XYZ file of C-alpha atoms in Angstrom:
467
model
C 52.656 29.623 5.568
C 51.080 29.999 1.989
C 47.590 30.742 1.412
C 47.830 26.996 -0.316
C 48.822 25.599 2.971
C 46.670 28.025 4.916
C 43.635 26.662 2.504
C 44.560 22.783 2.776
C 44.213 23.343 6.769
C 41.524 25.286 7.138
C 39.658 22.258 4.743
C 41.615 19.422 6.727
C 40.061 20.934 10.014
C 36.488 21.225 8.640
C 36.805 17.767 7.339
C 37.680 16.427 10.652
C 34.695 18.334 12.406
C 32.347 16.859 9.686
C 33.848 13.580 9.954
C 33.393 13.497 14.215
C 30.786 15.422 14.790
C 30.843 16.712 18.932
C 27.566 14.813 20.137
C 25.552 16.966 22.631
C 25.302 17.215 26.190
C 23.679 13.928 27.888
C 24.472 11.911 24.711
C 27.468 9.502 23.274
C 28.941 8.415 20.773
C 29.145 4.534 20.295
C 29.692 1.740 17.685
C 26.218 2.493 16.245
C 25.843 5.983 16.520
C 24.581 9.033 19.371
C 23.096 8.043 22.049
C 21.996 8.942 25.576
C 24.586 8.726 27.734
C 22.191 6.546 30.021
C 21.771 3.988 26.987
C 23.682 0.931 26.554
C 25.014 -0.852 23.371
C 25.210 -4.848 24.143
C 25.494 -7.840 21.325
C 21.883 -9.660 21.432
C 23.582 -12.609 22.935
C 23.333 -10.371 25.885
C 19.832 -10.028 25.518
C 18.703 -13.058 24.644
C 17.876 -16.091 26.996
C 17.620 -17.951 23.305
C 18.623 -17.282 20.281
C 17.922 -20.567 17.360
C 16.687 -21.440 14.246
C 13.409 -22.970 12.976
C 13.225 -26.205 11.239
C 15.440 -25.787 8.255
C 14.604 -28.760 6.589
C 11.631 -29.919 4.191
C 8.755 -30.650 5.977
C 5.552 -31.134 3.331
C 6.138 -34.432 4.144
C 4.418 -33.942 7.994
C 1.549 -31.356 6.148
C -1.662 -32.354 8.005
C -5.782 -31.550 7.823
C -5.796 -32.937 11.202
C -7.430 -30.605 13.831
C -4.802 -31.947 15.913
C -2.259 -30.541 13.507
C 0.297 -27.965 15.242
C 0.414 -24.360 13.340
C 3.462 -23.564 11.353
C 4.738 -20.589 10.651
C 6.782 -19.699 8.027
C 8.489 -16.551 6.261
C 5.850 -15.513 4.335
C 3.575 -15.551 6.713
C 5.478 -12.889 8.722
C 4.574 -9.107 8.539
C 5.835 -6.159 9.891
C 2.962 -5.565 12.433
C 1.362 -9.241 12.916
C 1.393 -12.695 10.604
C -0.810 -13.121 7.500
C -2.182 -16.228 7.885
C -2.843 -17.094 4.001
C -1.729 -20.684 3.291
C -0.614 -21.381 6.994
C 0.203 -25.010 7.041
C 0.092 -27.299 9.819
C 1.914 -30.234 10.531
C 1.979 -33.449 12.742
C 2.164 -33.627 16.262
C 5.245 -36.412 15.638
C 7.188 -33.602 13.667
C 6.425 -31.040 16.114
C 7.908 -33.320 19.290
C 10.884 -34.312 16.954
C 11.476 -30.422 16.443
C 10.593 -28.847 20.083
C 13.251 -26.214 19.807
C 11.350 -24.653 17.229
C 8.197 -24.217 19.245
C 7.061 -20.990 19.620
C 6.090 -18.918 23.088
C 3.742 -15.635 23.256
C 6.589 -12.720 22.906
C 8.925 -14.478 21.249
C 10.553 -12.535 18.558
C 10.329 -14.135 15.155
C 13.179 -12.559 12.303
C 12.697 -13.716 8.770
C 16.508 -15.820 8.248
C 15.930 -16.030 4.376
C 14.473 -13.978 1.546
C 12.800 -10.956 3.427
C 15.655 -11.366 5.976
C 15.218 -8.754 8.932
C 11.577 -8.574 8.871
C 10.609 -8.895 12.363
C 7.468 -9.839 14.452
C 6.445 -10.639 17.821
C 4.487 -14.188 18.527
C 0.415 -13.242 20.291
C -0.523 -15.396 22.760
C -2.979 -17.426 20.163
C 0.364 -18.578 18.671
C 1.590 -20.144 21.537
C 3.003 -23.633 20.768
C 3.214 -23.288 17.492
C 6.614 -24.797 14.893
C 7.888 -22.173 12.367
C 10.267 -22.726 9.602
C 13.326 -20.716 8.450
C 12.917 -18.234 11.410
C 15.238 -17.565 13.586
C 13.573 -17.296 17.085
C 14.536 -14.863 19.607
C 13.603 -15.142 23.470
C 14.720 -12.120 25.648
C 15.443 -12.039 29.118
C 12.709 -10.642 31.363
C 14.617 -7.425 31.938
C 14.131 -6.284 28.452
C 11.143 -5.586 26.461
C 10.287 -7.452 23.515
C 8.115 -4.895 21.785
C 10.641 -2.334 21.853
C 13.367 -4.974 20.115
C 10.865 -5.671 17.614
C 10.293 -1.960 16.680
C 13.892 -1.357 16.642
C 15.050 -4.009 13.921
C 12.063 -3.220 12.047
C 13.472 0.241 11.929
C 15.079 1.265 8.430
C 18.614 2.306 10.316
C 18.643 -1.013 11.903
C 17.304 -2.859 8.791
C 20.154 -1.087 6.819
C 22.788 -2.756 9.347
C 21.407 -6.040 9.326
C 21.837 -5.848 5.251
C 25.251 -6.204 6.268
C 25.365 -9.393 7.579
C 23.351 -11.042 4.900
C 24.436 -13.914 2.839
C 24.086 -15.187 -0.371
C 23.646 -14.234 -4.076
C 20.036 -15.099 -5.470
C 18.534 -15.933 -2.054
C 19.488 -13.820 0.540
C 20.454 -15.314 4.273
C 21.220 -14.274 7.401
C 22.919 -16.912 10.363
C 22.124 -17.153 14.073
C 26.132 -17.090 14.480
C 26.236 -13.207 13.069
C 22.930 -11.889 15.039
C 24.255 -13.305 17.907
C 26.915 -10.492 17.544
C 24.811 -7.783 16.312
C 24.791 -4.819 18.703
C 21.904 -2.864 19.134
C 21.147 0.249 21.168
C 18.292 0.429 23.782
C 16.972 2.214 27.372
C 19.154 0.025 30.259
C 15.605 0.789 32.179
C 12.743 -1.597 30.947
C 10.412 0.975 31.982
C 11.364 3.571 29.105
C 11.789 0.353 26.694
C 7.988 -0.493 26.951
C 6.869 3.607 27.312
C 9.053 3.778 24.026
C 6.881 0.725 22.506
C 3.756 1.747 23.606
C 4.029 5.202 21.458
C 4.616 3.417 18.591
C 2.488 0.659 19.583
C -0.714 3.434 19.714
C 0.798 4.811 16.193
C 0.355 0.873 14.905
C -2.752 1.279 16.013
C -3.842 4.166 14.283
C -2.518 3.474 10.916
C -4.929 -0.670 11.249
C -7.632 2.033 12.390
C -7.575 3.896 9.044
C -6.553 1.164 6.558
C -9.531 -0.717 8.373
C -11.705 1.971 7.368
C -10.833 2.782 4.249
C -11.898 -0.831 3.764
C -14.970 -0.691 4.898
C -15.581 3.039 2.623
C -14.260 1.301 -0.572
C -16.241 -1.980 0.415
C -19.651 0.694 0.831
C -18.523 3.098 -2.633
C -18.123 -0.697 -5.007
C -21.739 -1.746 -3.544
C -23.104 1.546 -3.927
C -21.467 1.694 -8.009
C -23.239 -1.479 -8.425
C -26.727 -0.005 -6.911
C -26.302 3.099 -9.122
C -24.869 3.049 -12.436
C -27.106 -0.429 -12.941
C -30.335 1.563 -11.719
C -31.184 -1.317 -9.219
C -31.373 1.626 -6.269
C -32.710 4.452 -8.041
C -32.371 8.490 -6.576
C -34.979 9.699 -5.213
C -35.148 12.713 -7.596
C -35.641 10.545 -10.760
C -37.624 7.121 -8.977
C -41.160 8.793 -9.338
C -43.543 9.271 -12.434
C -44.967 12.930 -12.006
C -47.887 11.608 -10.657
C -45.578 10.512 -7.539
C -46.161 6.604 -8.625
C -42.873 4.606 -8.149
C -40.927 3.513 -11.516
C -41.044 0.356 -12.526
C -38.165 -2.175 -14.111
C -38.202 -3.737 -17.848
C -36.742 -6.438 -19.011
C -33.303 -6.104 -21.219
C -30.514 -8.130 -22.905
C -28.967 -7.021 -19.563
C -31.729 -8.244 -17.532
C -34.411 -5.643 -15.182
C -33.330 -2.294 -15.938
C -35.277 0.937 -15.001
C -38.313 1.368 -17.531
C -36.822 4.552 -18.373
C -33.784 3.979 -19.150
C -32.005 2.093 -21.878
C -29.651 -0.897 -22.892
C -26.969 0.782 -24.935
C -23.573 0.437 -26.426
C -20.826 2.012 -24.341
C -19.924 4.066 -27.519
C -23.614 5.842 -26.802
C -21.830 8.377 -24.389
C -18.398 9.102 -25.913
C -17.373 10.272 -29.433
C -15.086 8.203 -31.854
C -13.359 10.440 -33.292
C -11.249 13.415 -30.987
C -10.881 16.696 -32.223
C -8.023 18.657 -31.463
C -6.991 22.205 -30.314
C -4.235 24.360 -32.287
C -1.487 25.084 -29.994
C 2.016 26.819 -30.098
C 4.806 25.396 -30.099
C 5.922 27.616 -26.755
C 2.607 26.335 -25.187
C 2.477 23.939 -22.259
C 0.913 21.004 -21.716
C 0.652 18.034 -19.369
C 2.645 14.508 -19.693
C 0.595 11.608 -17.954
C 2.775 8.071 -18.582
C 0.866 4.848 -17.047
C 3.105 5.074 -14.052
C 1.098 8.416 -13.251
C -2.260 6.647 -12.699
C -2.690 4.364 -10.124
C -4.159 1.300 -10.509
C -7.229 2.865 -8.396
C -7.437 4.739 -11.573
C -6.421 8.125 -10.163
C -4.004 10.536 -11.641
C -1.899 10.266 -9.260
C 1.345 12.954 -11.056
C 1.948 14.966 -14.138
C 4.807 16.531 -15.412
C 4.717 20.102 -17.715
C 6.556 20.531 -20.657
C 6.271 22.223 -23.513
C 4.425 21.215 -26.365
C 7.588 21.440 -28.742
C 9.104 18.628 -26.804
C 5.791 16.379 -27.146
C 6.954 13.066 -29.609
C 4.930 12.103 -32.666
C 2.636 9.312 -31.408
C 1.950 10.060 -27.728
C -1.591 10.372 -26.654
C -3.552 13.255 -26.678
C -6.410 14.367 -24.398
C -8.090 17.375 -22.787
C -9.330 18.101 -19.722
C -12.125 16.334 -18.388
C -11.686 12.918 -21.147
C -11.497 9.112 -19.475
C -8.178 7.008 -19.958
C -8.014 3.575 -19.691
C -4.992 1.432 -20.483
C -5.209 -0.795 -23.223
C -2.510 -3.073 -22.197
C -2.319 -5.923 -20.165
C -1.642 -5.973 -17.372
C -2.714 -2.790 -17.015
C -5.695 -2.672 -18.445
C -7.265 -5.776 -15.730
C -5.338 -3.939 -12.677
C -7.733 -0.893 -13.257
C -4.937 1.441 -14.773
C -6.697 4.481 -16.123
C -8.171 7.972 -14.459
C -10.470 10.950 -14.751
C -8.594 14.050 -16.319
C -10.655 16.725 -14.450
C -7.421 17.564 -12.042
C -4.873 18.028 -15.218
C -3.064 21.134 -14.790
C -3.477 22.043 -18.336
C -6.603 21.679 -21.073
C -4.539 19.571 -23.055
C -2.387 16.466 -22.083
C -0.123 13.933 -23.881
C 0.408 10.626 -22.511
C 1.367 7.274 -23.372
C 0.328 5.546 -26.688
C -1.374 2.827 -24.285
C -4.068 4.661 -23.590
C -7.077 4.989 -25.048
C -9.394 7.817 -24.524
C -12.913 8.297 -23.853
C -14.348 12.137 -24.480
C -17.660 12.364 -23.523
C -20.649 13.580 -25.874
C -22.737 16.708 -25.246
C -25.390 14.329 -23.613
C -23.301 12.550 -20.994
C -21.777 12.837 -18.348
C -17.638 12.641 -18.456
C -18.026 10.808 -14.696
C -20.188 8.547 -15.474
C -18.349 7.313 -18.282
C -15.381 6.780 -15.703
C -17.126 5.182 -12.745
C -17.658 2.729 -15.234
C -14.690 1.900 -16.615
C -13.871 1.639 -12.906
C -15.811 -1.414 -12.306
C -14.580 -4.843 -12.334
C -17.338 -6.511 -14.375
C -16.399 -4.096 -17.219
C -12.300 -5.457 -16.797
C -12.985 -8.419 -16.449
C -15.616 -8.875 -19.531
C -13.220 -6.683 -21.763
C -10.442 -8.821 -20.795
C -11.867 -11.660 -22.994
C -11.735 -8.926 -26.014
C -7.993 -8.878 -25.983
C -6.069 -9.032 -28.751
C -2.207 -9.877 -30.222
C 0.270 -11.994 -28.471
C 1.633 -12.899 -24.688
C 2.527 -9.880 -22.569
C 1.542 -8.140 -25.580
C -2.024 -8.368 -25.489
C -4.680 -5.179 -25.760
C -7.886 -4.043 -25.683
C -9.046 -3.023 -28.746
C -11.443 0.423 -28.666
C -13.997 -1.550 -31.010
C -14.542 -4.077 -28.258
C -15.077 -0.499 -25.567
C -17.555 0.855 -27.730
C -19.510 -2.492 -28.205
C -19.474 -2.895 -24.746
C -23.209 -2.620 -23.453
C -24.485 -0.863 -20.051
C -27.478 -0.371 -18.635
C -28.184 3.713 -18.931
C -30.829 6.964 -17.952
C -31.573 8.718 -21.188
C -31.098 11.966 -19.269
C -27.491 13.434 -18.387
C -28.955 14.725 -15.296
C -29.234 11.274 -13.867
C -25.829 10.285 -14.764
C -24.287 13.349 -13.244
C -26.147 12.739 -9.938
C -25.285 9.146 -9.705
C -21.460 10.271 -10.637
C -21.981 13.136 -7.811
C -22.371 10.661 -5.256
C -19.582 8.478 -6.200
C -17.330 11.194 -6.704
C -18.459 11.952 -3.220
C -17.623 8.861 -1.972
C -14.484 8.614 -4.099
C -13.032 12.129 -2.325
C -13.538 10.895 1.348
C -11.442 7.872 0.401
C -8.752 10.106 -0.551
C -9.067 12.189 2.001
C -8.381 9.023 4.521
C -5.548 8.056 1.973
C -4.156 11.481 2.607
C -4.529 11.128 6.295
C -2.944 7.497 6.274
C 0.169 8.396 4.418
C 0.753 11.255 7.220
C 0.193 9.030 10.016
C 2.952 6.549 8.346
C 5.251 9.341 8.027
C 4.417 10.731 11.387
C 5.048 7.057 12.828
C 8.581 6.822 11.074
C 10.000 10.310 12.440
C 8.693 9.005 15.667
C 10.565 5.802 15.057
C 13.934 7.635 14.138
C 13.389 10.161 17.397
C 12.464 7.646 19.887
C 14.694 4.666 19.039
C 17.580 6.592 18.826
C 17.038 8.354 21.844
C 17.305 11.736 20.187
C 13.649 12.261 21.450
C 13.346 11.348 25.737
C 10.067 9.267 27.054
C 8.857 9.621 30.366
C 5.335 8.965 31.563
C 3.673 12.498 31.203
C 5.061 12.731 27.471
C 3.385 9.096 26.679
C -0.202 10.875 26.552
C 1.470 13.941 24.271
C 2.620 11.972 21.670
C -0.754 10.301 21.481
C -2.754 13.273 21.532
C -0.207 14.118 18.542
C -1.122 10.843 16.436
C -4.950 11.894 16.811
């Protein structure tokens, strides 16, 4: 044989190994991957006791106010874990009799048939009875668990089959005919099924725990901005005269302000004109485009590169200075951030910034929690110049802009201490959400494919793990 030949096997034989991988001990290998070998693979005709569409026609016609109006779902209002409710419609109890195949029970299993198609959702108990529209409704039989169906076509390996069996060009579809035949893997015992759902169910759980309370800490940080930085709640540092006697208010083109403090022009705290440091061309600096700020107004990424490779025109900052987009939409969705994380002491970015350097006498902070707030979009966004999609702040119309403000820059750096304060707990929640989403998917791939075994002692482990 020649070392050709000898070469061509040897690769044909790895191929084939790569190709049909030997799946371990306890596990096969079926239509839709490795499994236990105590798993099943069955069409969800099998599963099903029913298995039919909502109402596919136009119903605006049988809208109702009536309290005696039936609920109706429909696509949109389906979510991953629940239903948003915005814009539910309801419609007449006439329509609803004519279209009784479409009414809902508590655990039903509600797939989105067109647009979104896949998304999947179990039916609560409050939406018992309801009519729903362009969903295909799945019942299954009492020896299967519908929670753990749900979270396995929500999963991305199932979602990424289901893809196949869509439909259509502009608007995508999927038909009751081809889920009918769509196999799916699961536990034969329900008892694993619902120990399976129940992990993920308590990771669901977690994740509405911390977006919940980031709510609430964002809710507390944009009434405490609007306490602070217009001096209605004053610290208690700078709210007595030195003969302890409270502060009083005075009145202002802005309304009550503090008595010591001032109505000025925005342009008070920051300079117009930005000097600029030498640098080599071998030097490196930071890259910030608007897709690297977040429309929290963080900096959310930058990129190094050298300063040779910077184009004529881009932005420049330092360290520490304020952007805010200029464009729309950019500028109202609260594009912009605070530079004091940049890598480097100077940055380029994109020519739809502007920037905002603070003087000697303010604080850089301040200046941002500012630009932050919505009253100072929204009043800018009447300043906008040049044509549709086109439009922009000009930095004439920042600098006019007025604000209530303490003459002293130690007031504005306290006030900016405690919303930075604030702003770094959120963050840290942010952080601690985006783990517990990625934690919840690798428990997702482990569990629903088996790869990772349930039984009841592990169910409190993987908790513990999620806390």
């Amino acid at each position: 044989m020649t070392a050709s030949n000898q070469l061509a096997e040897a690769s044909a034989s790895y191929l084939a190994g790569v190709a049909a991988p030997a799946e371990p001990a306890g596990y096969k290998n079926t239509e839709v991957g490795i499994i236990p070998s105590d798993w099943d693979v069955l069409p969800m005709s099998k599963l099903t006791n029913l298995m039919t569409n909502g109402f596919v026609g136009i119903a605006k016609t049988h809208y109702t106010d009536s309290h005696e109006g039936i609920t109706y779902i429909q696509g949109y209002n389906v979510e991953e874990n629940g239903f948003n409710f915005n814009g539910i419609k309801k419609v007449t109890p006439e329509f609803h009799k004519k279209n009784i195949k479409s009414c809902l029970r508590s655990g039903d299993i509600l797939m989105v048939q067109t647009g979104d198609v896949g998304l999947v959702t179990i039916v609560p108990p409050e939406l018992e009875g309801s009519n729903c529209h362009a969903l295909i409704i799945n019942r299954f039989k009492p020896n299967y668990d519908p929670k753990y169906f749900a979270y396995l076509l929500n999963s991305s390996l199932v979602r990424l089959r289901l893809k196949e069996l869509e439909t259509g060009t502009t608007m995508k579809h999927i038909n009751v005919g081809d889920l009918l035949h769509f196999e799916v893997p699961f536990p034969k015992g329900k008892e694993e099924q619902t120990a399976i759902a129940n992990a993920l169910s308590d990771a669901d759980a977690l994740v509405s725990e911390l977006e919940k309370l980031i709510a609430k800490k964002q809710a507390i940080k944009t009434a405490t901005m609007q306490q602070l930085l217009t001096g209605r709640t004053r610290l208690p540092q700078f709210a007595l005269h030195e003969d302890s006697a409270p502060k009083g208010y005075k009145q202002s083109e802005l309304g009550e302000i503090p008595e010591d403090w001032d109505c000025i022009h925005f342009s008070n705290l920051f300079g117009a004109i930005l000097t600029r440091k030498t640098l080599k061309l071998s030097d490196t600096v930071s890259f910030v485009g608007m897709q690297d700020v977040t429309e929290n107004a963080q900096l959310s990424n930058t990129t190094l590169i050298k300063f040779s490779d910077i184009k004529s025109g881009f932005t420049y900052f330092e360290k520490g200075d304020v952007l805010v987009a200029k464009i729309t939409p950019c500028f109202e969705n609260g594009k912009g951030c605070h530079t004091d994380s940049l890598p480097t002491q100077v940055g380029y970015g994109s020519t739809e910034f502007h920037v905002l350097r603070a003087k000697e006498n303010s604080d850089a902070r301040f200046i941002y929690f500012w630009t932050t707030r919505n009253s100072f979009r929204i009043a800018l966004e009447s300043e906008m110049v040049g044509s549709a999609g086109h439009r922009r702040v000009p930095f004439s119309a920042i600098q006019k802009y007025l604000i209530p403000s303490p003459k002293n820059k130690e007031e504005q750096t306290a006030i900016a201490a405690i919303l930075s304060n604030m702003d770094a707990e959120i963050q840290a929640l942010q952080k601690r959400l985006v783990k517990t989403r990625q934690i919840k998917q690798g428990m997702m791939q482990e569990l629903l494919t088996g790869k990772t075994r349930l039984v009841k002692p592990a169910q409190k482990e993987v908790r513990e793990c999620l806390s």
